[in-house]
GROMACS .gro file of C-alpha atoms in nm:
model
  383
    1MET     CA    1   5.641   3.251   1.231
    2PRO     CA    2   5.763   2.968   0.997
    3ASP     CA    3   5.760   3.028   0.624
    4ARG     CA    4   5.471   2.909   0.416
    5PRO     CA    5   5.540   2.568   0.251
    6ALA     CA    6   5.663   2.596  -0.100
    7ASP     CA    7   5.371   2.392  -0.239
    8ARG     CA    8   5.112   2.626  -0.094
    9PRO     CA    9   5.102   2.940  -0.318
   10ALA     CA   10   5.018   3.286  -0.204
   11THR     CA   11   4.671   3.246  -0.355
   12ASP     CA   12   4.583   2.977  -0.100
   13PRO     CA   13   4.285   3.132   0.083
   14SER     CA   14   4.393   2.958   0.404
   15ASP     CA   15   4.674   3.214   0.425
   16ARG     CA   16   4.490   3.486   0.610
   17ALA     CA   17   4.609   3.847   0.580
   18ALA     CA   18   4.706   3.848   0.947
   19ASP     CA   19   4.935   3.548   0.899
   20ARG     CA   20   5.139   3.674   0.603
   21PRO     CA   21   5.250   3.998   0.444
   22GLY     CA   22   5.100   4.116   0.118
   23PRO     CA   23   4.748   4.176  -0.011
   24ARG     CA   24   4.452   3.936   0.026
   25PRO     CA   25   4.408   3.722  -0.285
   26SER     CA   26   4.141   3.837  -0.529
   27PRO     CA   27   3.832   3.626  -0.601
   28ASP     CA   28   3.975   3.540  -0.944
   29GLU     CA   29   4.297   3.416  -0.782
   30VAL     CA   30   4.100   3.203  -0.536
   31ARG     CA   31   3.897   3.048  -0.820
   32ALA     CA   32   4.210   2.980  -1.024
   33TYR     CA   33   4.376   2.815  -0.721
   34TYR     CA   34   4.086   2.577  -0.665
   35ALA     CA   35   4.048   2.506  -1.037
   36ALA     CA   36   4.409   2.387  -1.047
   37ARG     CA   37   4.371   2.147  -0.755
   38PRO     CA   38   4.360   1.772  -0.820
   39SER     CA   39   4.006   1.664  -0.728
   40PRO     CA   40   3.779   1.359  -0.760
   41LEU     CA   41   3.534   1.326  -1.042
   42VAL     CA   42   3.174   1.364  -0.924
   43ALA     CA   43   2.886   1.165  -1.072
   44ALA     CA   44   2.511   1.174  -1.013
   45THR     CA   45   2.315   0.849  -1.059
   46GLY     CA   46   1.938   0.798  -1.051
   47ILE     CA   47   1.754   0.493  -0.930
   48VAL     CA   48   1.442   0.546  -1.144
   49LEU     CA   49   1.148   0.335  -1.033
   50ASP     CA   50   0.805   0.269  -1.170
   51ARG     CA   51   0.499   0.201  -0.955
   52ASP     CA   52   0.566  -0.174  -0.964
   53GLY     CA   53   0.905  -0.123  -0.802
   54ARG     CA   54   1.097  -0.197  -1.121
   55VAL     CA   55   1.429  -0.027  -1.198
   56LEU     CA   56   1.511   0.156  -1.522
   57VAL     CA   57   1.830   0.014  -1.676
   58LEU     CA   58   1.982   0.176  -1.988
   59THR     CA   59   2.179   0.038  -2.282
   60PRO     CA   60   2.418   0.310  -2.394
   61SER     CA   61   2.477   0.354  -2.768
   62TYR     CA   62   2.852   0.409  -2.715
   63LYS     CA   63   2.963   0.108  -2.500
   64ALA     CA   64   2.863  -0.248  -2.411
   65ASP     CA   65   2.805  -0.211  -2.031
   66LEU     CA   66   2.457  -0.138  -1.904
   67GLU     CA   67   2.402   0.173  -1.696
   68LEU     CA   68   2.171   0.347  -1.458
   69PRO     CA   69   2.059   0.697  -1.567
   70GLY     CA   70   2.294   0.982  -1.481
   71GLY     CA   71   2.634   1.117  -1.557
   72THR     CA   72   2.917   1.351  -1.453
   73VAL     CA   73   2.856   1.666  -1.255
   74GLU     CA   74   2.980   1.959  -1.462
   75ASP     CA   75   3.124   2.302  -1.372
   76THR     CA   76   2.914   2.466  -1.100
   77GLU     CA   77   2.635   2.208  -1.089
   78THR     CA   78   2.515   2.033  -0.779
   79PRO     CA   79   2.467   1.654  -0.809
   80GLU     CA   80   2.089   1.708  -0.806
   81GLU     CA   81   2.108   1.961  -1.090
   82ALA     CA   82   2.340   1.735  -1.289
   83LEU     CA   83   2.102   1.440  -1.253
   84ALA     CA   84   1.806   1.648  -1.358
   85ARG     CA   85   1.994   1.765  -1.665
   86GLU     CA   86   2.103   1.411  -1.757
   87LEU     CA   87   1.743   1.285  -1.723
   88ALA     CA   88   1.626   1.553  -1.959
   89GLU     CA   89   1.902   1.504  -2.213
   90GLU     CA   90   1.907   1.121  -2.208
   91LEU     CA   91   1.540   1.032  -2.151
   92ASP     CA   92   1.342   1.351  -2.222
   93LEU     CA   93   1.229   1.315  -1.859
   94SER     CA   94   1.150   1.615  -1.645
   95VAL     CA   95   1.069   1.507  -1.288
   96PRO     CA   96   1.200   1.612  -0.948
   97VAL     CA   97   1.518   1.445  -0.827
   98GLY     CA   98   1.436   1.273  -0.498
   99ARG     CA   99   1.630   1.217  -0.185
  100LEU     CA  100   1.989   1.104  -0.153
  101LEU     CA  101   2.010   0.726  -0.106
  102ALA     CA  102   2.379   0.645  -0.120
  103VAL     CA  103   2.726   0.791  -0.166
  104ASP     CA  104   2.996   0.567  -0.318
  105SER     CA  105   3.363   0.677  -0.309
  106ARG     CA  106   3.580   0.489  -0.559
  107ARG     CA  107   3.956   0.487  -0.565
  108PRO     CA  108   4.136   0.597  -0.879
  109GLY     CA  109   4.095   0.358  -1.172
  110SER     CA  110   4.205   0.372  -1.535
  111LEU     CA  111   4.133   0.747  -1.552
  112GLY     CA  112   4.364   0.817  -1.261
  113ARG     CA  113   4.098   1.006  -1.069
  114ALA     CA  114   3.893   0.913  -0.764
  115LEU     CA  115   3.517   0.918  -0.812
  116ILE     CA  116   3.239   1.027  -0.576
  117ALA     CA  117   2.898   0.903  -0.692
  118HIS     CA  118   2.574   1.038  -0.544
  119VAL     CA  119   2.277   0.807  -0.589
  120HIS     CA  120   1.932   0.959  -0.581
  121LEU     CA  121   1.575   0.830  -0.600
  122VAL     CA  122   1.371   0.935  -0.900
  123GLY     CA  123   1.002   0.852  -0.911
  124PRO     CA  124   0.815   0.627  -0.888
  125LEU     CA  125   0.710   0.725  -1.241
  126SER     CA  126   0.347   0.703  -1.345
  127PRO     CA  127   0.257   0.470  -1.634
  128GLU     CA  128   0.222   0.780  -1.853
  129GLN     CA  129   0.566   0.910  -1.762
  130ALA     CA  130   0.728   0.566  -1.812
  131GLY     CA  131   0.560   0.527  -2.146
  132ALA     CA  132   0.677   0.866  -2.273
  133LEU     CA  133   1.050   0.806  -2.236
  134SER     CA  134   1.255   0.883  -2.544
  135PHE     CA  135   1.625   0.922  -2.628
  136PRO     CA  136   1.672   1.266  -2.782
  137ASP     CA  137   2.052   1.298  -2.760
  138GLY     CA  138   2.124   0.946  -2.894
  139GLU     CA  139   2.339   0.838  -2.597
  140VAL     CA  140   2.082   0.573  -2.497
  141ALA     CA  141   1.997   0.290  -2.742
  142THR     CA  142   1.733   0.113  -2.534
  143ALA     CA  143   1.581   0.124  -2.185
  144ARG     CA  144   1.432  -0.168  -1.984
  145TRP     CA  145   1.232  -0.196  -1.665
  146LEU     CA  146   1.375  -0.475  -1.458
  147ALA     CA  147   1.294  -0.627  -1.119
  148PRO     CA  148   1.572  -0.536  -0.874
  149GLU     CA  149   1.718  -0.891  -0.869
  150GLU     CA  150   1.728  -0.888  -1.247
  151ALA     CA  151   1.903  -0.553  -1.250
  152TYR     CA  152   2.166  -0.667  -0.996
  153ALA     CA  153   2.247  -0.956  -1.229
  154VAL     CA  154   2.298  -0.756  -1.549
  155LEU     CA  155   2.459  -0.434  -1.426
  156PRO     CA  156   2.841  -0.406  -1.410
  157ALA     CA  157   3.010  -0.495  -1.084
  158ARG     CA  158   3.087  -0.134  -1.005
  159ILE     CA  159   2.720  -0.026  -1.036
  160ALA     CA  160   2.513  -0.316  -0.902
  161PRO     CA  161   2.627  -0.262  -0.540
  162ARG     CA  162   2.517   0.099  -0.558
  163LEU     CA  163   2.172  -0.007  -0.670
  164ARG     CA  164   2.145  -0.273  -0.400
  165ALA     CA  165   2.258  -0.037  -0.126
  166GLY     CA  166   2.044   0.248  -0.261
  167LEU     CA  167   1.729   0.037  -0.254
  168ALA     CA  168   1.817  -0.083   0.099
  169ALA     CA  169   1.839   0.284   0.201
  170LEU     CA  170   1.510   0.359   0.030
  171TYR     CA  171   1.321   0.084   0.213
  172SER     CA  172   1.482   0.157   0.549
  173GLY     CA  173   1.444   0.530   0.519
  174SER     CA  174   1.819   0.579   0.566
  175LEU     CA  175   2.142   0.645   0.374
  176ALA     CA  176   2.420   0.409   0.254
  177HIS     CA  177   2.788   0.495   0.282
  178LEU     CA  178   2.995   0.292   0.032
  179VAL     CA  179   3.364   0.276  -0.065
  180ASP     CA  180   3.431   0.091  -0.392
  181GLY     CA  181   3.071  -0.035  -0.370
  182VAL     CA  182   3.122  -0.190  -0.022
  183PRO     CA  183   2.897  -0.063   0.266
  184GLN     CA  184   3.121   0.068   0.543
  185PRO     CA  185   3.095  -0.055   0.903
  186GLY     CA  186   2.905   0.251   1.017
  187SER     CA  187   2.674   0.269   0.710
  188PRO     CA  188   2.316   0.322   0.827
  189ALA     CA  189   2.187   0.119   0.530
  190GLY     CA  190   2.314  -0.154   0.299
  191LEU     CA  191   2.526  -0.332   0.558
  192ASP     CA  192   2.448  -0.704   0.550
  193PRO     CA  193   2.293  -0.804   0.887
  194GLN     CA  194   2.531  -1.101   0.927
  195ARG     CA  195   2.828  -0.876   0.872
  196ARG     CA  196   2.691  -0.618   1.113
  197THR     CA  197   2.646  -0.886   1.379
  198ALA     CA  198   3.000  -1.018   1.321
  199LEU     CA  199   3.140  -0.663   1.354
  200GLU     CA  200   2.946  -0.605   1.674
  201HIS     CA  201   3.070  -0.933   1.828
  202ALA     CA  202   3.426  -0.848   1.731
  203GLY     CA  203   3.403  -0.506   1.896
  204SER     CA  204   3.476  -0.333   1.566
  205PHE     CA  205   3.226  -0.051   1.606
  206ASP     CA  206   3.288   0.277   1.776
  207ALA     CA  207   2.985   0.427   1.956
  208ALA     CA  208   2.874   0.645   1.665
  209SER     CA  209   2.905   0.364   1.408
  210HIS     CA  210   2.716   0.126   1.636
  211ARG     CA  211   2.423   0.374   1.664
  212ALA     CA  212   2.425   0.430   1.289
  213ALA     CA  213   2.429   0.062   1.196
  214ARG     CA  214   2.174  -0.070   1.439
  215PRO     CA  215   1.830  -0.158   1.291
  216LYS     CA  216   1.567   0.112   1.331
  217ALA     CA  217   1.197   0.100   1.419
  218ILE     CA  218   0.910   0.344   1.350
  219THR     CA  219   0.688   0.413   1.647
  220ALA     CA  220   0.328   0.535   1.660
  221ALA     CA  221   0.050   0.579   1.911
  222SER     CA  222  -0.328   0.527   1.853
  223VAL     CA  223  -0.639   0.565   2.064
  224LEU     CA  224  -0.939   0.334   2.064
  225TYR     CA  225  -1.263   0.523   2.112
  226THR     CA  226  -1.616   0.381   2.105
  227ASP     CA  227  -1.954   0.543   2.120
  228ALA     CA  228  -2.242   0.451   2.352
  229ALA     CA  229  -2.347   0.176   2.111
  230GLY     CA  230  -2.000   0.015   2.116
  231ARG     CA  231  -1.905   0.128   1.766
  232ILE     CA  232  -1.537   0.206   1.697
  233LEU     CA  233  -1.434   0.553   1.592
  234LEU     CA  234  -1.233   0.541   1.266
  235VAL     CA  235  -1.079   0.819   1.047
  236GLU     CA  236  -1.003   0.820   0.678
  237PRO     CA  237  -0.666   0.988   0.594
  238THR     CA  238  -0.605   1.206   0.284
  239TYR     CA  239  -0.302   0.988   0.203
  240GLY     CA  240  -0.256   0.621   0.130
  241LYS     CA  241  -0.499   0.380  -0.030
  242PRO     CA  242  -0.846   0.536  -0.083
  243GLY     CA  243  -1.113   0.382   0.142
  244ARG     CA  244  -0.857   0.259   0.395
  245TRP     CA  245  -0.947   0.369   0.749
  246ASN     CA  246  -0.733   0.406   1.064
  247LEU     CA  247  -0.764   0.467   1.435
  248PRO     CA  248  -0.699   0.827   1.546
  249GLY     CA  249  -0.328   0.869   1.617
  250GLY     CA  250   0.009   0.890   1.447
  251GLY     CA  251   0.382   0.899   1.473
  252ILE     CA  252   0.572   0.962   1.795
  253ASP     CA  253   0.809   1.258   1.778
  254SER     CA  254   1.075   1.068   1.969
  255ASP     CA  255   1.347   1.302   1.844
  256LEU     CA  256   1.179   1.577   2.047
  257GLY     CA  257   1.156   1.358   2.356
  258GLU     CA  258   0.782   1.287   2.311
  259THR     CA  259   0.648   0.980   2.492
  260PRO     CA  260   0.389   0.744   2.338
  261ARG     CA  261   0.114   0.872   2.571
  262ALA     CA  262   0.193   1.237   2.494
  263ALA     CA  263   0.193   1.157   2.120
  264ALA     CA  264  -0.148   0.988   2.144
  265ARG     CA  265  -0.298   1.294   2.311
  266ARG     CA  266  -0.134   1.538   2.066
  267GLU     CA  267  -0.243   1.342   1.758
  268VAL     CA  268  -0.607   1.326   1.877
  269ARG     CA  269  -0.604   1.693   1.949
  270GLU     CA  270  -0.454   1.773   1.604
  271GLU     CA  271  -0.671   1.529   1.411
  272LEU     CA  272  -1.007   1.557   1.587
  273GLY     CA  273  -0.988   1.877   1.785
  274LEU     CA  274  -1.048   1.691   2.112
  275ASP     CA  275  -0.800   1.738   2.397
  276LEU     CA  276  -0.855   1.424   2.600
  277GLU     CA  277  -0.608   1.236   2.825
  278PRO     CA  278  -0.575   0.876   2.700
  279GLY     CA  279  -0.675   0.598   2.930
  280ARG     CA  280  -0.477   0.287   3.013
  281LEU     CA  281  -0.247   0.114   2.763
  282LEU     CA  282  -0.438  -0.174   2.602
  283GLY     CA  283  -0.164  -0.319   2.390
  284VAL     CA  284   0.169  -0.280   2.204
  285ASN     CA  285   0.184  -0.417   1.851
  286TRP     CA  286   0.500  -0.515   1.664
  287SER     CA  287   0.482  -0.554   1.287
  288HIS     CA  288   0.768  -0.638   1.054
  289LYS     CA  289   0.804  -0.659   0.676
  290PRO     CA  290   1.135  -0.776   0.524
  291ASP     CA  291   1.372  -0.488   0.421
  292TYR     CA  292   1.161  -0.228   0.601
  293PRO     CA  293   1.197  -0.094   0.960
  294ALA     CA  294   0.983  -0.264   1.218
  295ARG     CA  295   0.671  -0.072   1.326
  296ILE     CA  296   0.566  -0.042   1.687
  297ARG     CA  297   0.217   0.087   1.779
  298PHE     CA  298   0.104   0.177   2.133
  299LEU     CA  299  -0.276   0.142   2.167
  300TYR     CA  300  -0.455   0.334   2.436
  301ASP     CA  301  -0.808   0.317   2.568
  302GLY     CA  302  -0.993   0.639   2.482
  303GLY     CA  303  -1.310   0.523   2.653
  304VAL     CA  304  -1.665   0.599   2.540
  305LEU     CA  305  -1.740   0.927   2.363
  306ASP     CA  306  -2.086   1.071   2.441
  307PRO     CA  307  -2.292   1.258   2.174
  308ALA     CA  308  -2.162   1.591   2.295
  309ALA     CA  309  -1.794   1.484   2.250
  310LEU     CA  310  -1.866   1.342   1.904
  311ALA     CA  311  -2.032   1.673   1.808
  312ARG     CA  312  -1.715   1.860   1.902
  313ILE     CA  313  -1.500   1.668   1.650
  314ARG     CA  314  -1.330   1.902   1.402
  315LEU     CA  315  -1.110   1.722   1.148
  316ALA     CA  316  -0.767   1.839   1.045
  317PRO     CA  317  -0.849   1.955   0.690
  318PHE     CA  318  -0.530   1.849   0.514
  319GLU     CA  319  -0.490   1.522   0.697
  320LEU     CA  320  -0.830   1.361   0.731
  321LEU     CA  321  -1.126   1.329   0.498
  322ARG     CA  322  -1.396   1.177   0.723
  323TRP     CA  323  -1.467   1.009   1.052
  324ARG     CA  324  -1.725   0.746   1.131
  325ALA     CA  325  -1.826   0.506   1.407
  326VAL     CA  326  -1.857   0.148   1.287
  327PRO     CA  327  -1.962  -0.182   1.446
  328ALA     CA  328  -1.683  -0.435   1.496
  329GLY     CA  329  -1.835  -0.655   1.230
  330GLU     CA  330  -1.763  -0.394   0.962
  331LEU     CA  331  -1.392  -0.358   1.038
  332ARG     CA  332  -1.291  -0.629   0.788
  333ALA     CA  333  -1.402  -0.412   0.494
  334LEU     CA  334  -1.242  -0.088   0.621
  335VAL     CA  335  -0.904  -0.145   0.785
  336LYS     CA  336  -0.596  -0.357   0.715
  337PRO     CA  337  -0.610  -0.712   0.858
  338SER     CA  338  -0.330  -0.642   1.108
  339LEU     CA  339  -0.508  -0.331   1.246
  340ARG     CA  340  -0.840  -0.520   1.263
  341ARG     CA  341  -0.676  -0.785   1.476
  342GLN     CA  342  -0.525  -0.517   1.699
  343ILE     CA  343  -0.861  -0.345   1.747
  344GLU     CA  344  -1.040  -0.672   1.825
  345ALA     CA  345  -0.771  -0.780   2.071
  346CYS     CA  346  -0.785  -0.441   2.247
  347LEU     CA  347  -1.165  -0.448   2.265
  348ARG     CA  348  -1.141  -0.788   2.441
  349ALA     CA  349  -0.874  -0.648   2.678
  350ARG     CA  350  -1.094  -0.354   2.760
  351THR     CA  351  -1.398  -0.570   2.828
  352GLU     CA  352  -1.209  -0.829   3.030
  353GLY     CA  353  -0.982  -0.583   3.211
  354THR     CA  354  -0.670  -0.765   3.091
  355GLY     CA  355  -0.352  -0.636   2.927
  356ALA     CA  356  -0.156  -0.461   2.833
  357LEU     CA  357  -0.125  -0.703   2.548
  358GLU     CA  358   0.190  -0.787   2.354
  359LEU     CA  359   0.081  -0.826   1.991
  360HIS     CA  360   0.271  -0.932   1.679
  361ALA     CA  361   0.085  -0.812   1.365
  362GLY     CA  362  -0.229  -0.806   1.580
  363ARG     CA  363  -0.190  -1.154   1.723
  364PRO     CA  364  -0.095  -1.231   2.082
  365ALA     CA  365   0.278  -1.293   2.107
  366GLY     CA  366   0.364  -1.660   2.074
  367THR     CA  367   0.051  -1.743   1.871
  368ALA     CA  368   0.124  -1.928   1.554
  369ARG     CA  369  -0.003  -1.772   1.241
  370LYS     CA  370  -0.277  -1.969   1.072
  371ARG     CA  371  -0.234  -2.028   0.698
  372LYS     CA  372  -0.536  -1.980   0.478
  373LYS     CA  373  -0.595  -2.267   0.236
  374SER     CA  374  -0.821  -2.063   0.013
  375GLN     CA  375  -0.697  -1.784  -0.210
  376GLY     CA  376  -0.942  -1.545  -0.062
  377GLY     CA  377  -0.795  -1.528   0.296
  378ASP     CA  378  -0.754  -1.165   0.402
  379ASP     CA  379  -0.434  -1.242   0.596
  380LYS     CA  380  -0.242  -1.374   0.299
  381GLY     CA  381   0.061  -1.165   0.224
  382LYS     CA  382  -0.058  -0.873   0.432
  383ARG     CA  383   0.073  -0.704   0.741
   0.00000   0.00000   0.00000
């Protein structure tokens, strides 16, 4: 067996007892070995948002450059623990550290050490939390809430790309992989669509990077039920905007191999306690909002529920508040405009025996969107 390299001391834990003579290194020796290794600095950064989507930007008291909240990870801390500590020390803010949005690896700069920065979501903060910020340790002189575009413009060049990529990851429900602030070819978020397309056309993606970088869509399945009077069955969720109603249904567990039809049946069983096979597909709706994943909804015909079936409804207690059957004329006051259009289109398809329909935000594909001249149009700026 060859000798151990001279630069790998006996305390290297990769030297197993079976591979070399002598005793196994003690825990203290192992800790000392790793403490002496050259290693990157690790930082934890928070993208702190308020409920208007504004970003918290700090003016430090000890330097000219603006900053995002956060700092260096110390000793045995995790990045999440370090960020929570920094928020408490800098801003007197005690809130949970949210999900990881981005990781930025920076090559050695003036300090001679590489840096790994973890970027986490914090908030959105309530108005009360935002108004109670203070600077107990004196490291922060002032704090401002800025719109994202304003924050990109004033933050240093090393930080602004992290914010931009982190917000892209937030909106897309993904994660950004950066090196020196530049999204990498396989980054699931933050990669400019034009650059992604150019890389695809140049054959620069391996299979794994191609899957990671492709745009994602969120899929759901809903069921349209009516009663004997033609009223539509709606449910009010425990989440979201109060007073906003939906069709029975929910997300498709595609990662488990679930099909849209199976998801529709499962969701109705879970939400209403009714185990009913969905009828024919009435329509597929595609909705898109800039920066967010597209949403695809499969709408099935549930048919007419008789009084006995309606009496068997048992709501999922932590998911739904109420159900009701409403005339089509009352939909405008209860559901989002896009969903109202989907329901109305599917009712026509059911009556006329047509479909399945291809809908875009509730409108038949290829139909131009009509612009409202008045300020009161319910379609203006809504999905």
